[in-house]
């Protein structure tokens, strides 16, 4: 049960290597086979994030916007839905139903709903992509908040009502403060689900909604490793920030 | 009020997917889609001749079982044998690092690392062991799916380690360890006969759901896989994006069957979890 320096070094190398290689790819110039290291370095590829010619800056803002809206909506609605589920006579049936979207891999979900997205005139729009992502994140949030609606929350609510709170006051002044840590964690996790998604977004966007993940794939297809590495590093920024803010929020991510 | 909220919830999460599945079923029996000619069972009968589908299914199962199995073994070994190490710096933070990586970025990184002209190949050339990218063994876009499995293992084992570590504490396995040692069991016997069964039983639903996620993975096999054999999501997507509209019914039929199959597995897993909650 002693610490093993070799094992520690291997794990540090394994987890640190992606960052090193991505940084080398993003800053290395004229890095051709068989050079082990780039002959020169430049930050011009990173500067393209804020340049008007590049889609990367726009993709970053678009991804941030979609992930933020989806996470806020699904956390709020999931909180309400999970309360309704907890109050039914057969919550287990609703829990099973909530797992339905997980039977469909995201890209398959996109394939299945695409004909209706087209009929709703949402194909290739941010709204269409957002709706698709909500179908994954909403049941996640509902399942996530299931544990909150136990006896304790109900008792607190009943006491507050007995003491004269209106239902709205009980929600705002008792239940929401009580659920705050869970709400924050759920917000972080749904943000990451939406931020990381590629398959569903790529299929529903039909090339028009170019989020960062879609751009990474397109850049890899164009063999533009430098910009693909820059986009990849940008993709790591919000999760790193979230990790720094709240380690447990990321750790509890449900698969 | 509760009923209205639940109806809205059901409509939001199940409405479109179920309508889509019915639509897919309609395609598969010839009563839906642009080529609808009236009810037919020809696509269902053709299923048995779809060898590429069987290969794709077998390949996806092989990748899912291998990657989850390998990740599980690594995580169990770390949690059971290196318990103290996992609690010391830098591990509590280090294990979270792979969770920051989207699967597409992991695939891109492994592509740049393991391909014929990748970083490792360049180092091997510098050591004088090979001379051209073609001399380097195929570690990605290979028939055995080594690249895909590597990516899935790299993403899964830190998560499983954190999961098992949490369960280890919850189940008070340290106390059980002391008790079994007092009763004369060796360290190996405790790991094999007490700790591993408890951890695996508690983590079973998560492991099954993770295996399903790997079975339906799209991003990683799209970058690290090759045209044949393909994993199921890539296979179905490729089928539905072909120019030949006659391929649509079979593509939708395969998608429909896969979804129904996975729904049954998830249903049984959730029922099992509800009945055997630990």
Coordinates of C-alpha atoms in Angstrom, one line a residue:
Chain A
X1 CA 0.0 0.0 0.0
X2 CA 3.1 2.3 -0.4
X3 CA 3.3 5.1 -2.9
X4 CA 5.0 3.9 -6.1
X5 CA 7.1 6.6 -7.8
X6 CA 7.2 4.7 -11.1
X7 CA 3.4 4.3 -11.2
X8 CA 3.0 7.9 -10.2
X9 CA 5.3 9.0 -13.0
X10 CA 3.5 6.8 -15.5
X11 CA 0.1 8.3 -14.6
X12 CA 1.4 11.9 -14.6
X13 CA 2.9 11.2 -18.0
X14 CA -0.2 9.6 -19.3
X15 CA -2.5 12.4 -18.2
X16 CA 0.0 15.3 -18.9
X17 CA 1.1 14.1 -22.3
X18 CA -2.1 15.2 -24.2
X19 CA -1.6 18.8 -23.0
X20 CA 2.0 18.8 -24.0
X21 CA 1.3 17.3 -27.5
X22 CA -1.6 19.6 -28.1
X23 CA 0.5 22.7 -27.0
X24 CA 3.3 21.6 -29.3
X25 CA 0.9 21.1 -32.2
X26 CA -0.7 24.5 -31.6
X27 CA 2.5 26.5 -31.4
X28 CA 4.9 24.4 -33.5
X29 CA 5.7 25.7 -37.0
X30 CA 6.6 23.6 -40.1
X31 CA 6.6 20.5 -37.9
X32 CA 7.0 17.7 -40.4
X33 CA 7.9 14.0 -40.2
X34 CA 10.4 12.8 -38.9
X35 CA 11.1 15.9 -36.6
X36 CA 10.5 14.9 -33.0
X37 CA 10.1 18.6 -32.0
X38 CA 9.0 21.5 -34.2
X39 CA 11.9 23.5 -35.7
X40 CA 10.2 26.8 -34.6
X41 CA 7.4 28.1 -32.5
X42 CA 4.8 30.8 -33.0
X43 CA 1.6 32.0 -31.4
X44 CA 0.0 33.0 -34.7
X45 CA -2.4 30.0 -34.6
X46 CA -3.6 30.9 -31.1
X47 CA -4.0 34.6 -32.3
X48 CA -6.5 33.3 -34.9
X49 CA -9.0 32.7 -32.1
X50 CA -9.6 36.4 -31.9
X51 CA -9.1 37.1 -35.6
X52 CA -12.2 37.9 -37.8
X53 CA -11.0 35.5 -40.5
X54 CA -11.2 32.5 -38.3
X55 CA -14.4 30.6 -37.2
X56 CA -12.8 29.6 -34.0
X57 CA -13.7 32.6 -31.9
X58 CA -17.3 32.5 -33.2
X59 CA -17.4 28.7 -32.5
X60 CA -16.2 29.3 -29.0
X61 CA -18.9 31.8 -28.3
X62 CA -21.5 29.6 -30.0
X63 CA -20.5 26.6 -28.0
X64 CA -20.5 28.7 -24.8
X65 CA -24.0 30.1 -25.6
X66 CA -25.6 26.7 -26.4
X67 CA -24.0 24.9 -23.4
X68 CA -25.0 27.8 -21.1
X69 CA -28.7 28.0 -22.3
X70 CA -29.1 24.2 -22.3
X71 CA -27.6 23.7 -18.8
X72 CA -29.7 26.5 -17.3
X73 CA -32.9 25.3 -18.9
X74 CA -32.4 21.6 -18.2
X75 CA -31.4 22.3 -14.5
X76 CA -34.4 24.5 -13.9
X77 CA -36.9 22.2 -15.6
X78 CA -35.2 19.0 -14.3
X79 CA -35.7 20.3 -10.7
X80 CA -39.4 20.8 -11.4
X81 CA -39.9 17.5 -13.2
X82 CA -38.0 15.5 -10.6
X83 CA -40.4 16.9 -7.9
X84 CA -43.4 15.9 -10.0
X85 CA -41.9 12.4 -10.5
X86 CA -41.3 12.0 -6.8
X87 CA -44.9 12.8 -6.1
X88 CA -46.4 10.2 -8.5
X89 CA -47.7 6.8 -7.3
X90 CA -45.2 4.9 -9.4
X91 CA -42.0 7.0 -9.5
X92 CA -40.0 3.9 -10.7
X93 CA -41.9 3.9 -14.0
X94 CA -40.9 7.5 -14.6
X95 CA -37.3 6.7 -13.7
X96 CA -37.3 3.9 -16.3
X97 CA -38.8 6.3 -18.9
X98 CA -36.1 8.9 -18.0
X99 CA -33.5 6.3 -19.1
X100 CA -35.1 6.1 -22.6
X101 CA -32.8 8.7 -24.2
X102 CA -29.8 6.8 -22.9
X103 CA -30.8 3.7 -25.0
X104 CA -30.1 5.9 -28.0
X105 CA -26.5 6.9 -28.6
X106 CA -26.6 10.7 -29.2
X107 CA -26.0 10.4 -32.9
X108 CA -28.7 7.8 -33.2
X109 CA -31.1 10.0 -31.3
X110 CA -30.3 12.7 -33.8
X111 CA -30.9 10.4 -36.7
X112 CA -34.3 9.3 -35.3
X113 CA -35.6 12.8 -34.6
X114 CA -34.1 14.5 -37.7
X115 CA -37.3 14.0 -39.9
X116 CA -39.3 15.9 -37.2
X117 CA -36.6 18.5 -36.7
X118 CA -36.8 19.2 -40.5
X119 CA -40.6 19.4 -40.4
X120 CA -40.4 21.9 -37.5
X121 CA -38.0 24.0 -39.7
X122 CA -35.3 23.6 -37.0
X123 CA -32.8 21.7 -39.1
X124 CA -29.4 23.4 -39.2
X125 CA -30.5 25.9 -36.5
X126 CA -29.2 26.6 -33.0
X127 CA -32.7 25.9 -31.7
X128 CA -32.7 22.5 -33.3
X129 CA -29.4 21.6 -31.8
X130 CA -30.5 23.0 -28.4
X131 CA -33.7 20.9 -28.5
X132 CA -31.7 17.8 -29.3
X133 CA -29.3 18.4 -26.4
X134 CA -32.2 19.1 -24.0
X135 CA -33.5 15.6 -24.8
X136 CA -30.3 14.2 -23.3
X137 CA -29.8 16.7 -20.4
X138 CA -33.4 17.0 -19.2
X139 CA -33.7 13.3 -18.1
X140 CA -30.2 13.5 -16.7
X141 CA -31.3 16.4 -14.4
X142 CA -34.5 14.7 -13.5
X143 CA -32.6 11.5 -12.5
X144 CA -30.0 13.7 -10.7
X145 CA -32.5 15.5 -8.5
X146 CA -34.4 12.3 -7.6
X147 CA -32.5 11.9 -4.4
X148 CA -33.3 15.4 -3.3
X149 CA -37.0 14.9 -3.0
X150 CA -36.9 12.5 0.0
X151 CA -38.5 12.9 3.3
X152 CA -36.3 15.7 4.4
X153 CA -37.2 18.1 1.6
X154 CA -40.9 17.3 2.0
X155 CA -40.7 17.9 5.8
X156 CA -39.0 21.2 5.4
X157 CA -41.6 22.3 2.8
X158 CA -44.4 21.2 5.1
X159 CA -43.0 23.0 8.1
X160 CA -42.5 26.2 6.0
X161 CA -46.1 26.0 4.8
X162 CA -47.4 25.4 8.4
X163 CA -45.5 28.5 9.4
X164 CA -47.3 30.6 6.8
X165 CA -45.2 30.4 3.6
X166 CA -47.0 30.5 0.3
X167 CA -46.0 27.7 -2.1
X168 CA -43.8 30.2 -4.0
X169 CA -42.2 31.4 -0.9
X170 CA -41.5 27.8 0.2
X171 CA -39.9 27.2 -3.1
X172 CA -37.7 30.3 -3.2
X173 CA -36.9 30.6 0.5
X174 CA -36.7 26.9 1.6
X175 CA -36.3 24.4 -1.2
X176 CA -34.0 26.2 -3.6
X177 CA -31.5 27.2 -0.9
X178 CA -31.6 23.6 0.4
X179 CA -31.0 22.3 -3.1
X180 CA -28.3 24.9 -4.0
X181 CA -25.2 22.6 -3.9
X182 CA -27.1 20.0 -6.1
X183 CA -28.3 22.8 -8.5
X184 CA -24.7 24.0 -8.9
X185 CA -23.4 20.5 -9.5
X186 CA -26.1 19.7 -12.0
X187 CA -25.6 23.0 -13.8
X188 CA -21.9 22.2 -14.2
X189 CA -22.5 18.7 -15.4
X190 CA -25.2 19.5 -18.0
X191 CA -22.9 22.3 -19.2
X192 CA -20.2 19.7 -19.8
X193 CA -22.6 17.3 -21.5
X194 CA -23.6 20.0 -24.0
X195 CA -20.1 21.4 -24.3
X196 CA -18.6 17.9 -25.1
X197 CA -21.3 16.8 -27.6
X198 CA -20.2 16.2 -31.1
X199 CA -22.3 13.4 -32.7
X200 CA -25.8 14.9 -32.1
X201 CA -24.7 18.5 -32.8
X202 CA -22.9 17.5 -36.0
X203 CA -25.9 15.6 -37.4
X204 CA -28.6 18.1 -36.5
X205 CA -26.5 21.1 -37.5
X206 CA -26.0 19.8 -41.1
X207 CA -22.8 21.8 -41.2
X208 CA -24.5 25.1 -40.3
X209 CA -24.0 25.3 -36.6
X210 CA -20.3 25.2 -36.2
X211 CA -19.6 24.6 -32.5
X212 CA -16.0 24.0 -31.4
X213 CA -16.4 20.2 -31.4
X214 CA -17.7 20.3 -35.0
X215 CA -14.8 22.6 -35.9
X216 CA -12.2 20.2 -34.4
X217 CA -13.7 17.4 -36.6
X218 CA -13.7 19.6 -39.7
X219 CA -10.1 20.8 -39.1
X220 CA -8.9 17.2 -38.6
X221 CA -10.6 16.3 -41.9
X222 CA -8.7 19.2 -43.6
X223 CA -5.5 17.9 -42.0
X224 CA -5.1 21.2 -40.3
X225 CA -3.5 19.9 -37.1
X226 CA -2.4 23.3 -35.8
X227 CA -5.9 24.8 -35.7
X228 CA -7.4 21.5 -34.6
X229 CA -5.0 21.6 -31.6
X230 CA -5.9 25.2 -30.9
X231 CA -9.7 24.3 -31.0
X232 CA -9.0 21.3 -28.8
X233 CA -7.2 23.4 -26.2
X234 CA -10.1 25.9 -26.3
X235 CA -12.4 22.9 -25.6
X236 CA -10.4 22.2 -22.4
X237 CA -10.7 25.7 -21.0
X238 CA -14.3 25.7 -19.5
X239 CA -14.0 22.2 -18.0
X240 CA -10.6 23.1 -16.5
X241 CA -12.2 26.2 -15.0
X242 CA -15.1 24.2 -13.6
X243 CA -12.6 21.6 -12.2
X244 CA -10.8 24.4 -10.5
X245 CA -14.0 25.8 -9.1
X246 CA -15.7 22.6 -8.1
X247 CA -13.9 19.2 -8.4
X248 CA -16.9 17.2 -7.1
X249 CA -19.2 18.7 -9.7
X250 CA -17.2 17.1 -12.5
X251 CA -16.6 13.9 -10.6
X252 CA -20.2 13.1 -10.1
X253 CA -20.9 13.2 -13.8
X254 CA -23.3 10.3 -14.5
X255 CA -22.4 8.2 -17.5
Chain B
X1 CA -50.9 20.3 -11.9
X2 CA -48.6 17.4 -11.3
X3 CA -50.2 15.5 -14.2
X4 CA -49.7 18.5 -16.6
X5 CA -46.1 18.8 -15.6
X6 CA -45.5 15.0 -16.1
X7 CA -47.3 15.0 -19.5
X8 CA -45.1 17.9 -20.6
X9 CA -42.0 16.0 -19.4
X10 CA -43.0 12.8 -21.2
X11 CA -43.7 14.8 -24.3
X12 CA -40.3 16.5 -24.1
X13 CA -38.1 13.5 -23.5
X14 CA -40.1 10.6 -25.1
X15 CA -42.3 12.3 -27.6
X16 CA -39.8 12.9 -30.4
X17 CA -37.7 9.8 -29.8
X18 CA -40.8 7.5 -29.8
X19 CA -42.2 9.3 -32.9
X20 CA -38.9 8.8 -34.5
X21 CA -38.8 5.1 -33.7
X22 CA -42.3 4.6 -35.1
X23 CA -41.2 6.5 -38.2
X24 CA -38.1 4.2 -38.4
X25 CA -40.3 1.2 -38.1
X26 CA -42.6 2.6 -40.8
X27 CA -39.5 2.9 -43.1
X28 CA -38.5 -0.7 -42.4
X29 CA -41.9 -2.1 -43.4
X30 CA -42.3 0.1 -46.5
X31 CA -45.0 2.4 -45.2
X32 CA -42.9 5.4 -44.5
X33 CA -40.3 7.5 -46.3
X34 CA -39.9 8.7 -49.9
X35 CA -39.8 5.1 -51.3
X36 CA -42.9 3.8 -49.5
X37 CA -44.5 1.2 -51.7
X38 CA -46.9 -0.4 -49.2
X39 CA -46.4 -2.9 -46.5
X40 CA -43.5 -5.3 -47.0
X41 CA -41.4 -7.5 -44.9
X42 CA -38.5 -7.7 -47.4
X43 CA -36.1 -5.5 -45.3
X44 CA -36.7 -7.7 -42.2
X45 CA -36.1 -10.8 -44.3
X46 CA -32.9 -9.3 -45.7
X47 CA -31.5 -8.8 -42.2
X48 CA -30.1 -12.3 -42.0
X49 CA -28.0 -11.6 -45.1
X50 CA -26.6 -8.4 -43.8
X51 CA -23.2 -9.8 -42.9
X52 CA -21.7 -6.3 -42.5
X53 CA -24.2 -5.6 -39.7
X54 CA -23.3 -8.8 -37.9
X55 CA -19.6 -7.9 -38.2
X56 CA -20.3 -4.4 -37.0
X57 CA -22.3 -5.7 -34.0
X58 CA -19.6 -8.2 -33.1
X59 CA -16.9 -5.5 -33.4
X60 CA -18.8 -3.1 -31.3
X61 CA -19.4 -5.7 -28.6
X62 CA -15.7 -6.7 -28.7
X63 CA -14.6 -3.0 -28.3
X64 CA -17.2 -2.3 -25.5
X65 CA -16.3 -5.5 -23.5
X66 CA -12.5 -5.1 -24.0
X67 CA -12.4 -1.4 -23.1
X68 CA -14.7 -1.6 -20.1
X69 CA -13.0 -4.8 -19.0
X70 CA -9.5 -3.4 -19.2
X71 CA -10.5 -0.1 -17.6
X72 CA -12.2 -2.0 -14.8
X73 CA -9.2 -4.1 -14.1
X74 CA -6.8 -1.1 -14.0
X75 CA -9.2 0.8 -11.7
X76 CA -9.7 -2.2 -9.4
X77 CA -6.0 -2.8 -9.2
X78 CA -5.4 0.9 -8.3
X79 CA -8.1 1.1 -5.7
X80 CA -7.4 -2.2 -4.0
X81 CA -3.6 -2.1 -4.1
X82 CA -2.8 1.6 -4.1
X83 CA -5.4 2.9 -1.7
X84 CA -3.0 5.3 0.2
X85 CA -1.3 6.5 -3.0
X86 CA -4.7 7.5 -4.4
X87 CA -5.3 9.8 -1.4
X88 CA -1.9 11.6 -1.7
X89 CA -1.0 14.5 -3.9
X90 CA -1.2 14.6 -6.9
X91 CA -3.8 11.8 -7.4
X92 CA -6.9 13.4 -5.9
X93 CA -6.6 16.1 -8.6
X94 CA -4.8 14.1 -11.3
X95 CA -7.6 11.5 -11.7
X96 CA -9.9 14.3 -12.7
X97 CA -7.7 15.5 -15.6
X98 CA -9.0 12.9 -18.2
X99 CA -12.5 13.9 -17.4
X100 CA -11.8 17.4 -18.9
X101 CA -11.2 15.9 -22.3
X102 CA -14.0 15.5 -24.8
X103 CA -13.8 12.1 -26.5
X104 CA -13.2 13.9 -29.8
X105 CA -10.1 15.6 -28.4
X106 CA -8.9 12.3 -27.0
X107 CA -9.3 10.7 -30.4
X108 CA -7.4 13.6 -32.1
X109 CA -4.6 13.4 -29.5
X110 CA -4.2 9.6 -30.0
X111 CA -4.3 10.1 -33.7
X112 CA -1.4 12.5 -33.4
X113 CA 0.4 10.2 -31.0
X114 CA 0.0 6.7 -32.5
X115 CA -0.3 7.2 -36.3
X116 CA 2.4 6.3 -38.7
X117 CA 3.6 9.9 -38.8
X118 CA 2.7 10.5 -35.1
X119 CA 4.9 11.5 -32.2
X120 CA 5.9 8.0 -31.1
X121 CA 6.7 7.0 -34.7
X122 CA 9.0 10.1 -35.0
X123 CA 10.8 9.1 -31.7
X124 CA 11.2 5.5 -33.1
X125 CA 12.7 7.0 -36.3
X126 CA 15.1 9.2 -34.2
X127 CA 16.2 6.0 -32.3
X128 CA 16.9 4.4 -35.7
X129 CA 14.4 1.6 -35.4
X130 CA 12.3 2.6 -38.4
X131 CA 12.7 4.9 -41.4
X132 CA 9.3 5.7 -42.8
X133 CA 5.8 6.1 -41.4
X134 CA 4.9 2.8 -43.1
X135 CA 7.4 0.9 -41.0
X136 CA 5.5 1.8 -37.8
X137 CA 2.9 -0.7 -36.7
X138 CA -0.8 0.2 -37.3
X139 CA -2.0 1.3 -33.9
X140 CA -4.9 3.4 -35.2
X141 CA -7.4 2.7 -37.9
X142 CA -6.4 -0.9 -37.5
X143 CA -8.6 -4.0 -37.9
X144 CA -8.3 -5.0 -34.2
X145 CA -9.6 -1.6 -33.0
X146 CA -6.5 -1.0 -30.8
X147 CA -6.8 2.8 -31.2
X148 CA -10.5 2.9 -30.3
X149 CA -9.9 0.6 -27.3
X150 CA -6.9 2.7 -26.1
X151 CA -9.0 5.9 -26.3
X152 CA -11.9 4.3 -24.4
X153 CA -9.6 2.8 -21.7
X154 CA -7.8 6.2 -21.2
X155 CA -11.2 7.9 -20.7
X156 CA -12.8 5.2 -18.6
X157 CA -10.2 4.0 -16.1
X158 CA -9.8 7.3 -14.2
X159 CA -13.6 7.5 -13.9
X160 CA -13.9 3.9 -12.7
X161 CA -11.1 4.6 -10.2
X162 CA -12.9 7.5 -8.8
X163 CA -16.2 5.5 -8.7
X164 CA -14.6 2.5 -7.0
X165 CA -12.7 4.7 -4.6
X166 CA -15.9 6.4 -3.5
X167 CA -17.6 3.0 -3.2
X168 CA -14.6 1.7 -1.2
X169 CA -15.1 4.4 1.4
X170 CA -18.9 4.0 1.5
X171 CA -18.7 0.3 2.0
X172 CA -16.1 0.7 4.8
X173 CA -13.8 -1.8 3.1
X174 CA -10.8 -0.8 5.2
X175 CA -12.6 -2.1 8.2
X176 CA -13.6 -5.2 6.4
X177 CA -10.0 -5.6 5.3
X178 CA -8.8 -5.5 9.0
X179 CA -11.6 -8.0 10.0
X180 CA -10.7 -10.5 7.2
X181 CA -7.0 -10.2 8.0
X182 CA -7.7 -10.9 11.6
X183 CA -9.7 -14.0 10.6
X184 CA -6.6 -15.2 8.7
X185 CA -7.3 -14.2 5.1
X186 CA -4.4 -13.0 2.9
X187 CA -4.4 -9.6 1.1
X188 CA -5.2 -11.4 -2.2
X189 CA -8.1 -13.4 -0.7
X190 CA -9.6 -10.2 0.7
X191 CA -9.3 -8.5 -2.7
X192 CA -10.7 -11.4 -4.7
X193 CA -13.4 -12.7 -2.4
X194 CA -14.6 -9.7 -0.5
X195 CA -13.6 -6.3 -2.0
X196 CA -13.9 -6.9 -5.7
X197 CA -17.4 -8.6 -5.5
X198 CA -18.7 -5.8 -3.3
X199 CA -17.3 -3.0 -5.6
X200 CA -18.5 -4.7 -8.8
X201 CA -22.0 -5.4 -7.5
X202 CA -22.4 -1.8 -6.4
X203 CA -20.9 -0.3 -9.6
X204 CA -22.8 -2.8 -11.9
X205 CA -25.5 -0.3 -13.2
X206 CA -22.9 2.4 -13.9
X207 CA -20.6 -0.2 -15.7
X208 CA -23.5 -1.5 -17.8
X209 CA -24.5 2.1 -18.8
X210 CA -20.9 2.9 -19.6
X211 CA -20.6 -0.2 -21.7
X212 CA -23.7 0.8 -23.6
X213 CA -22.2 4.3 -24.2
X214 CA -19.1 2.7 -25.6
X215 CA -21.2 0.3 -27.8
X216 CA -22.9 3.4 -29.3
X217 CA -19.7 5.6 -29.4
X218 CA -19.4 7.7 -32.5
X219 CA -16.7 10.3 -32.2
X220 CA -13.8 8.0 -31.3
X221 CA -14.4 5.3 -33.9
X222 CA -15.1 8.0 -36.5
X223 CA -11.5 9.3 -36.1
X224 CA -9.6 6.2 -35.0
X225 CA -11.6 3.4 -36.7
X226 CA -11.5 2.3 -40.3
X227 CA -14.1 1.6 -42.9
X228 CA -14.4 -2.1 -42.2
X229 CA -15.3 -3.2 -39.6
X230 CA -17.1 -0.2 -38.3
X231 CA -18.7 0.4 -35.0
X232 CA -22.5 0.4 -34.9
X233 CA -23.2 4.2 -34.7
X234 CA -20.7 4.9 -37.5
X235 CA -22.1 2.0 -39.6
X236 CA -25.7 3.2 -39.2
X237 CA -24.9 6.8 -39.9
X238 CA -22.9 5.9 -43.0
X239 CA -25.8 3.8 -44.2
X240 CA -28.3 6.7 -43.7
X241 CA -26.1 9.3 -45.4
X242 CA -25.5 7.4 -48.6
X243 CA -26.9 8.9 -51.8
X244 CA -28.9 5.8 -52.5
X245 CA -32.4 6.2 -51.0
X246 CA -33.0 2.5 -51.2
X247 CA -30.5 2.1 -48.3
X248 CA -32.7 4.2 -46.0
X249 CA -35.2 1.4 -44.9
X250 CA -32.4 -1.0 -43.9
X251 CA -30.5 1.8 -42.1
X252 CA -33.6 2.8 -40.1
X253 CA -34.4 -0.9 -39.4
X254 CA -31.0 -1.4 -37.9
X255 CA -31.3 1.8 -35.9
X256 CA -34.7 0.7 -34.6
X257 CA -33.5 -2.7 -33.6
X258 CA -30.4 -1.4 -31.9
X259 CA -32.5 1.1 -29.9
X260 CA -35.0 -1.5 -28.8
X261 CA -32.2 -3.9 -27.8
X262 CA -30.5 -1.2 -25.8
X263 CA -33.8 -0.1 -24.2
X264 CA -34.4 -3.7 -23.0
X265 CA -30.8 -3.9 -21.5
X266 CA -31.3 -0.5 -19.8
X267 CA -34.8 -1.5 -18.6
X268 CA -33.5 -4.7 -17.0
X269 CA -30.6 -2.9 -15.5
X270 CA -32.7 -0.2 -13.9
X271 CA -35.2 -2.8 -12.6
X272 CA -32.3 -4.9 -11.2
X273 CA -30.9 -1.7 -9.5
X274 CA -34.3 -0.9 -8.0
X275 CA -34.8 -4.4 -6.7
X276 CA -31.2 -4.9 -5.4
X277 CA -30.4 -1.4 -4.2
X278 CA -27.4 -1.7 -1.9

